[in-house]
Amino acid sequence: MTYQNFSLKQLQEIDAAHHLHPFTDHKDLRNAGTRIITRANGPFIYDSEGNELLDGMAGLWCVNVGYGRHELAEAAYEQMKELPYYNSFFRCSTPTPVLLAKKLAEIAPEGLSQVFYGSSGSESNDTALRLVRHYWALEGRPEKNLIISRKMAYHGSTVAGASLGGMTGMHEQLGGAVPGIVHVMMPYAFELALPGESEHDFGIRAAKAIEDAILDAGADKVAAFIGEPIQGAGGVKIPPASYWPEVQRICRKYDVLLMLDEVITGYGRTGEWFAAQSMGIEADTITTAKALTSGYQPLSALFVGDRIAKTIVDKGGEFYHGYTYAGHPVACAVALANLDVIEKEGLVDRVREETGPYFRKALTEALADKGIVGQVRTFGLMGAIEIVKDKETRERFPGEGAAAVVVRDHAIAQGMMLRATGDTMILSPPLIWTKETIDMAAERIGKALDLAEADLRK
Ligand SMILES: *Cc1c(COP(=O)(O)O)cnc(C)c1O
């Protein structure tokens, strides 16, 4: 079936009649009409009206190699012809998940040489939660099962993902979260640092909240701490440099496992294969998904550290968990082709040495002085722009998040797709962006900010 036979209006009507969207107010959507994206190439996406947009979000934090990669399409096509599906249950597997596991072990941080597959970040966080609790049970300590997470964390949208995450709106709609998960403060200096408190001291204090939670519950009751190296959906919250080393020290001190959620930061975004390497974190599990296939296929991989893997293997017994599509041969073929592109084009090094630093410089120079910008911050190719009414006091515009939506709509009109989370604009572009693409983005966002300011100050 070709969609070209349908007008935008027809597609919107059908969408409104039959399609319930993720994270959407449907009353609002059906009034506004759905934006239909029909094709994409390199860093650009195109809607049904032919408008070209520079994609500042790499789809949804995932299309790291950009759009239109024939090598990924061909990998899928060849694999589908050869063997479209077979499972990895019952002492079986297929070649591509096996070879991908080897490749992943090669690029993984030290000590994380085994993977468990799923089809999404949420699924792999579910796996991580169950695996960590299973580990302590096998160690004869089933009561060591509490997980510490953070407010505004995003760990996906299944029941386990939403429970691990720290989004209160999601908790309210859950009708009962997975028990045994607590949430502590996030390392978000822009809003939470005390007057006069240095970034360093704030980072230590935010880590101390984890220690307090451990002491509160008793270390013999705490299984693990889970965190995104940089909180993504929560607003690209980049912790002070003092934070992660202190978190690591605390976890070691109380024998609490460290679970990293690198669903966004994995596969090059921070200028190393994993943010664990950028920040020197030694984790027991690392959840990855999104950029593993650059979004061309749904696939996730949970890296399992040697300590947990050894217990699982040595103690034996079945881990009663797994998904039909775990290690899907087509998705794994695409992941192999994707990692090949990232390697051949040197995209990880390019982010670290060239585009990451340039991204910071260009956004800061073009945007930091704008009247409604409270802060510009970046790490690798992730960026955030805080929208404020008053640059000095950091007072926000009334109606939480409303100002950022005004900025976003102007940005889209300027040919720039970026996202608003609360009062923060966020960026997570494909790793193929060049200095020229970054300049184009900075210019378009600058115009959008000027137009939004004129609207907001009316
Ligand atoms: C997107 C995301 C998830 C969830 O991944 P899905 O594939 O949407 O299930 C989990 N953790 C983080 C940090 C994410 O950004």
XYZ file of C-alpha atoms and ligand atoms in Angstrom:
473
model
C 0.000 0.000 0.000
C 1.385 3.386 -0.863
C 0.645 6.326 1.355
C 1.193 8.679 -1.586
C -2.415 8.010 -2.602
C -3.605 9.697 0.572
C -3.719 13.431 1.169
C -2.407 14.884 4.425
C -5.962 15.600 5.486
C -7.024 11.998 4.855
C -4.061 10.644 6.808
C -4.847 12.979 9.687
C -8.467 11.892 9.723
C -7.579 8.217 9.729
C -4.971 8.836 12.418
C -7.534 10.599 14.589
C -10.042 7.798 14.063
C -7.818 4.837 14.847
C -4.381 5.650 16.209
C -3.588 6.248 19.869
C -0.143 7.834 20.210
C 2.535 7.435 22.905
C 2.765 10.201 25.546
C 0.011 12.255 23.936
C -2.997 14.295 24.968
C -5.373 13.011 22.313
C -7.881 15.783 22.657
C -5.109 18.243 21.927
C -3.636 16.134 19.109
C -6.946 15.724 17.336
C -7.568 19.456 17.461
C -4.118 20.278 16.118
C -3.769 17.454 13.568
C -0.882 15.033 13.368
C 2.345 16.055 11.629
C 3.136 13.248 9.216
C 6.815 12.645 8.457
C 7.122 10.801 5.176
C 10.819 10.505 4.374
C 14.275 11.443 5.528
C 17.808 11.712 4.294
C 21.097 12.380 6.085
C 20.327 14.927 8.844
C 16.967 16.029 7.374
C 13.386 14.830 7.761
C 10.540 15.787 5.402
C 6.856 16.055 6.202
C 3.929 15.260 3.926
C 3.830 18.883 2.772
C 7.426 18.698 1.614
C 8.795 20.847 4.453
C 12.428 20.075 5.237
C 13.403 19.981 8.907
C 16.859 19.613 10.420
C 16.388 16.811 12.932
C 17.907 17.992 16.191
C 16.656 14.932 18.062
C 17.938 12.127 15.792
C 14.404 10.790 15.668
C 14.040 10.110 19.373
C 17.700 10.073 20.479
C 18.432 7.154 18.190
C 19.278 7.796 14.534
C 22.978 8.292 15.227
C 24.211 7.420 11.714
C 21.577 9.629 10.089
C 18.861 8.669 7.634
C 19.033 6.916 4.280
C 21.763 4.382 5.059
C 21.471 1.731 2.375
C 23.970 -0.573 4.103
C 21.546 -0.956 7.017
C 18.581 -1.563 4.713
C 20.557 -4.146 2.763
C 21.654 -5.946 5.934
C 17.981 -6.288 6.902
C 16.925 -7.427 3.428
C 19.663 -10.043 3.127
C 18.949 -11.405 6.613
C 15.206 -11.551 5.992
C 15.762 -13.596 2.851
C 18.209 -15.957 4.558
C 16.431 -16.366 7.902
C 13.811 -13.829 8.988
C 13.364 -15.242 12.469
C 14.354 -17.951 14.785
C 14.435 -17.827 18.571
C 17.259 -17.998 21.089
C 15.364 -20.193 23.551
C 15.770 -23.969 24.019
C 19.539 -24.203 23.427
C 19.257 -22.459 20.037
C 20.476 -19.244 18.507
C 21.107 -17.724 15.090
C 24.391 -16.298 13.786
C 23.784 -12.540 13.995
C 23.006 -12.239 17.749
C 26.063 -14.394 18.440
C 28.340 -12.214 16.319
C 26.799 -9.033 17.680
C 27.420 -10.205 21.253
C 31.103 -10.645 20.370
C 31.262 -7.196 18.793
C 29.521 -5.610 21.781
C 31.909 -7.307 24.190
C 34.804 -5.774 22.237
C 33.543 -2.200 22.532
C 32.078 -2.534 26.043
C 33.738 -1.028 29.097
C 36.026 -3.462 30.980
C 34.249 -6.222 32.830
C 30.958 -6.157 30.921
C 31.433 -8.931 28.405
C 27.964 -10.491 28.198
C 24.657 -9.253 26.806
C 20.968 -10.090 27.203
C 18.822 -8.882 24.297
C 15.401 -7.275 24.131
C 13.548 -5.064 21.682
C 13.417 -1.811 23.645
C 15.044 0.135 26.437
C 12.031 -0.492 28.662
C 12.293 -4.230 28.173
C 15.990 -4.242 28.952
C 15.473 -2.230 32.123
C 12.864 -4.794 33.134
C 15.520 -7.450 32.506
C 18.052 -5.441 34.553
C 15.716 -5.107 37.519
C 14.880 -8.790 37.549
C 18.451 -9.856 36.962
C 19.804 -7.786 39.830
C 17.205 -9.134 42.257
C 17.780 -12.651 40.964
C 21.521 -12.178 41.510
C 21.109 -11.286 45.192
C 18.661 -14.148 45.677
C 21.208 -16.569 44.184
C 23.783 -15.117 46.547
C 21.468 -16.121 49.369
C 20.394 -12.556 50.135
C 16.869 -12.213 48.672
C 16.061 -9.413 51.120
C 18.727 -7.218 49.501
C 16.257 -6.085 46.829
C 15.622 -2.339 47.110
C 16.536 -0.224 44.080
C 17.477 3.432 44.436
C 16.691 5.684 41.481
C 16.249 9.422 41.012
C 13.467 11.931 40.562
C 12.803 12.774 36.911
C 14.769 9.704 35.800
C 13.468 8.097 32.617
C 13.860 4.344 32.387
C 11.072 3.537 29.955
C 7.339 3.062 30.013
C 6.546 -0.551 30.830
C 5.428 -1.072 34.436
C 9.000 -1.813 35.505
C 10.418 1.046 33.429
C 7.933 3.570 34.771
C 8.476 2.318 38.336
C 12.240 2.636 38.032
C 11.810 6.065 36.463
C 11.124 9.108 38.567
C 8.303 10.787 36.646
C 5.539 11.414 39.170
C 2.861 11.794 36.482
C 3.646 8.300 35.260
C 3.587 6.891 38.812
C 0.151 8.385 39.416
C -1.298 6.623 36.379
C 0.355 3.281 37.159
C -2.118 2.288 39.823
C 0.673 0.723 41.824
C 4.352 0.740 40.969
C 6.727 -2.218 41.301
C 7.479 -2.321 45.029
C 10.915 -1.675 46.485
C 12.023 1.311 44.420
C 12.823 4.708 45.969
C 13.740 7.986 44.277
C 16.276 10.532 45.481
C 17.233 14.011 44.279
C 18.764 14.491 40.843
C 22.107 16.184 40.199
C 20.560 19.258 38.564
C 22.603 22.223 39.676
C 20.735 24.805 37.576
C 17.656 24.519 39.794
C 18.801 22.703 42.906
C 22.201 24.159 43.852
C 21.980 26.417 46.892
C 22.971 30.087 46.582
C 26.758 30.185 46.654
C 27.139 26.407 46.495
C 29.817 25.359 43.982
C 29.071 22.824 41.241
C 31.534 20.499 42.938
C 29.883 20.710 46.340
C 26.456 20.345 44.823
C 27.557 17.157 43.025
C 28.793 15.675 46.302
C 25.559 16.629 48.045
C 23.424 15.054 45.310
C 25.446 11.828 45.613
C 25.068 11.958 49.390
C 21.294 11.634 48.881
C 21.990 8.106 47.650
C 24.042 7.303 50.725
C 21.250 8.658 52.928
C 18.738 6.385 51.186
C 21.052 3.399 51.683
C 21.467 4.149 55.380
C 17.757 4.750 55.726
C 16.861 1.311 54.373
C 19.944 -0.466 55.695
C 22.691 -1.477 53.268
C 21.728 -5.142 53.643
C 18.369 -4.277 52.047
C 19.668 -2.316 49.038
C 20.335 -4.197 45.806
C 21.364 -1.440 43.437
C 21.376 2.161 42.343
C 20.190 2.924 38.789
C 20.940 6.105 36.860
C 21.342 7.619 33.431
C 24.864 9.078 33.165
C 23.117 12.182 31.807
C 19.366 12.354 32.453
C 17.911 12.581 28.951
C 14.130 12.818 28.778
C 14.220 14.537 32.163
C 15.909 17.517 30.469
C 19.535 16.693 29.515
C 20.716 17.127 33.082
C 24.483 16.923 33.066
C 25.816 16.168 36.546
C 28.802 18.030 37.990
C 32.108 16.175 37.474
C 32.201 15.357 41.197
C 28.943 13.375 41.101
C 29.650 10.012 39.455
C 32.958 9.252 41.194
C 31.216 9.873 44.512
C 28.237 7.690 43.515
C 30.682 4.942 42.608
C 32.482 5.251 45.936
C 29.202 5.064 47.852
C 27.959 2.021 45.911
C 31.250 0.206 46.570
C 31.272 1.122 50.239
C 27.857 -0.457 50.859
C 28.139 -3.257 48.275
C 25.303 -1.806 46.229
C 25.319 -2.703 42.522
C 25.577 0.131 40.022
C 23.147 -0.048 37.109
C 23.643 2.441 34.277
C 20.923 3.306 31.800
C 22.783 4.260 28.628
C 19.803 3.950 26.305
C 20.574 7.491 25.107
C 24.259 7.875 25.904
C 25.377 4.517 24.459
C 27.094 4.152 21.079
C 29.015 7.366 20.765
C 26.841 10.238 21.862
C 29.234 11.393 24.592
C 32.404 10.960 22.526
C 33.193 7.440 23.762
C 31.323 4.261 22.918
C 29.657 4.555 26.331
C 29.273 7.406 28.801
C 30.648 5.016 31.440
C 33.972 5.496 29.654
C 33.591 9.281 29.326
C 32.899 9.561 33.035
C 35.031 6.723 34.350
C 32.139 4.733 35.847
C 32.488 0.987 36.499
C 28.983 -0.416 36.275
C 27.499 -3.845 37.004
C 24.864 -3.530 34.291
C 24.470 -1.150 31.348
C 21.173 -0.879 29.506
C 21.445 0.116 25.830
C 18.957 0.369 22.973
C 18.122 3.306 20.689
C 21.408 3.953 18.809
C 22.372 0.267 18.823
C 20.609 0.064 15.444
C 20.339 3.836 14.950
C 16.602 3.186 15.265
C 16.443 1.272 11.957
C 15.182 -1.781 13.889
C 13.934 -2.197 17.467
C 16.710 -3.789 19.508
C 18.158 -3.458 22.989
C 21.087 -5.051 24.747
C 21.668 -5.227 28.483
C 25.361 -5.545 29.277
C 25.885 -7.790 32.277
C 28.996 -7.401 34.381
C 31.286 -10.307 35.218
C 30.233 -10.412 38.861
C 26.559 -10.999 38.087
C 27.242 -13.197 35.053
C 29.538 -15.480 37.047
C 26.907 -16.118 39.698
C 24.164 -16.723 37.121
C 26.327 -19.217 35.246
C 28.051 -20.921 38.189
C 24.968 -21.388 40.328
C 22.964 -22.673 37.383
C 19.187 -22.914 37.366
C 16.915 -21.226 34.889
C 16.352 -17.456 34.884
C 12.636 -17.383 34.095
C 12.739 -14.406 31.795
C 13.056 -13.611 28.088
C 11.319 -12.240 25.035
C 10.218 -13.888 21.789
C 12.282 -11.362 19.852
C 15.369 -11.479 22.073
C 18.323 -11.596 19.691
C 16.121 -11.061 16.648
C 18.310 -12.028 13.675
C 17.241 -9.120 11.453
C 17.626 -6.499 14.176
C 21.046 -7.916 15.086
C 22.157 -7.865 11.427
C 21.187 -4.202 11.257
C 23.021 -3.477 14.517
C 26.196 -5.044 13.105
C 25.909 -2.891 9.969
C 25.235 0.186 12.111
C 28.270 -0.349 14.360
C 30.309 -0.886 11.217
C 29.263 2.543 9.883
C 30.026 4.222 13.231
C 33.484 2.635 13.234
C 34.367 3.176 9.571
C 33.382 6.836 9.701
C 35.074 7.389 13.045
C 31.924 8.992 14.440
C 32.779 8.386 18.105
C 36.180 10.084 17.831
C 34.655 12.851 15.775
C 32.165 13.663 18.538
C 34.925 13.702 21.148
C 37.485 15.688 19.199
C 35.620 17.813 16.723
C 31.847 18.075 16.668
C 31.255 17.823 20.426
C 33.516 20.774 21.301
C 32.243 22.740 18.296
C 28.617 22.063 19.282
C 29.297 23.582 22.695
C 31.109 26.600 21.283
C 28.572 27.341 18.537
C 25.487 26.975 20.736
C 27.015 28.993 23.553
C 28.164 31.817 21.266
C 24.881 32.002 19.374
C 22.402 31.441 22.185
C 23.720 32.076 25.695
C 23.194 35.840 25.496
C 19.598 35.621 24.303
C 17.144 37.337 26.631
C 15.185 34.208 27.568
C 18.125 31.805 27.867
C 19.151 30.949 31.421
C 21.824 28.420 30.530
C 23.284 26.503 27.582
C 24.946 23.199 28.480
C 26.270 20.352 26.382
C 28.105 17.056 26.703
C 29.262 15.402 23.482
C 26.313 15.782 21.142
C 23.653 16.301 23.805
C 22.534 19.801 24.610
C 20.047 21.749 26.702
C 18.864 25.341 26.647
C 17.069 26.583 29.769
C 14.224 29.004 29.037
C 13.741 31.707 31.675
C 11.834 34.930 32.051
C 14.635 36.566 34.031
C 18.261 35.715 33.255
C 19.523 36.929 36.627
C 17.041 35.327 39.025
C 16.271 32.343 36.716
C 12.582 32.959 37.267
C 10.554 30.956 34.749
C 7.644 32.086 32.592
C 4.237 31.251 34.052
C 2.613 27.921 33.146
C 5.260 25.228 33.482
C 6.581 24.233 30.076
C 4.379 26.672 28.127
C 7.262 28.953 27.122
C 9.340 26.070 25.806
C 6.440 24.990 23.584
C 6.394 28.490 22.081
C 10.129 28.181 21.355
C 9.678 24.731 19.881
C 6.897 25.810 17.544
C 8.992 28.720 16.283
C 11.937 26.374 15.821
C 9.865 23.990 13.715
C 8.670 26.937 11.616
C 12.362 27.824 11.129
C 13.082 24.292 9.860
C 14.528 22.990 13.105
C 13.110 19.993 14.953
C 13.945 20.068 18.637
C 12.121 19.061 21.760
C 10.722 20.848 24.804
C 10.817 19.136 28.199
C 9.419 21.259 30.989
C 11.121 24.633 30.523
C 14.142 23.130 28.816
C 14.850 22.802 25.075
C 16.781 19.653 24.336
C 18.980 18.528 21.479
C 20.437 15.151 20.637
C 21.385 15.243 16.959
C 22.711 12.475 14.734
C 26.461 11.961 15.113
C 26.901 12.730 11.409
C 26.348 16.438 12.032
C 29.252 18.504 10.713
C 30.378 21.967 11.780
C 28.186 23.351 8.993
C 25.123 21.488 10.276
C 25.818 22.739 13.784
C 26.046 26.330 12.510
C 22.754 25.894 10.674
C 21.103 24.582 13.853
C 22.494 27.394 16.015
C 21.238 30.001 13.571
C 17.740 28.528 13.338
C 17.414 28.109 17.098
C 18.657 31.673 17.584
C 15.917 33.004 15.295
C 13.309 30.877 17.065
C 14.412 32.213 20.454
C 14.134 35.831 19.246
C 10.657 35.273 17.835
C 9.569 33.382 20.955
C 10.860 36.152 23.198
C 8.844 38.734 21.286
C 5.729 36.561 21.751
C 6.363 35.776 25.391
C 7.051 39.361 26.444
C 3.875 40.655 24.784
C 14.109 5.861 25.655
C 14.652 5.459 26.961
C 14.260 4.269 27.576
C 13.143 3.426 27.042
O 13.427 2.880 25.810
P 12.201 2.346 24.910
O 12.906 1.733 23.735
O 11.356 3.534 24.561
O 11.466 1.362 25.697
C 14.882 3.894 28.734
N 15.852 4.642 29.271
C 16.258 5.793 28.717
C 17.371 6.556 29.352
C 15.660 6.247 27.559
O 16.027 7.407 27.025
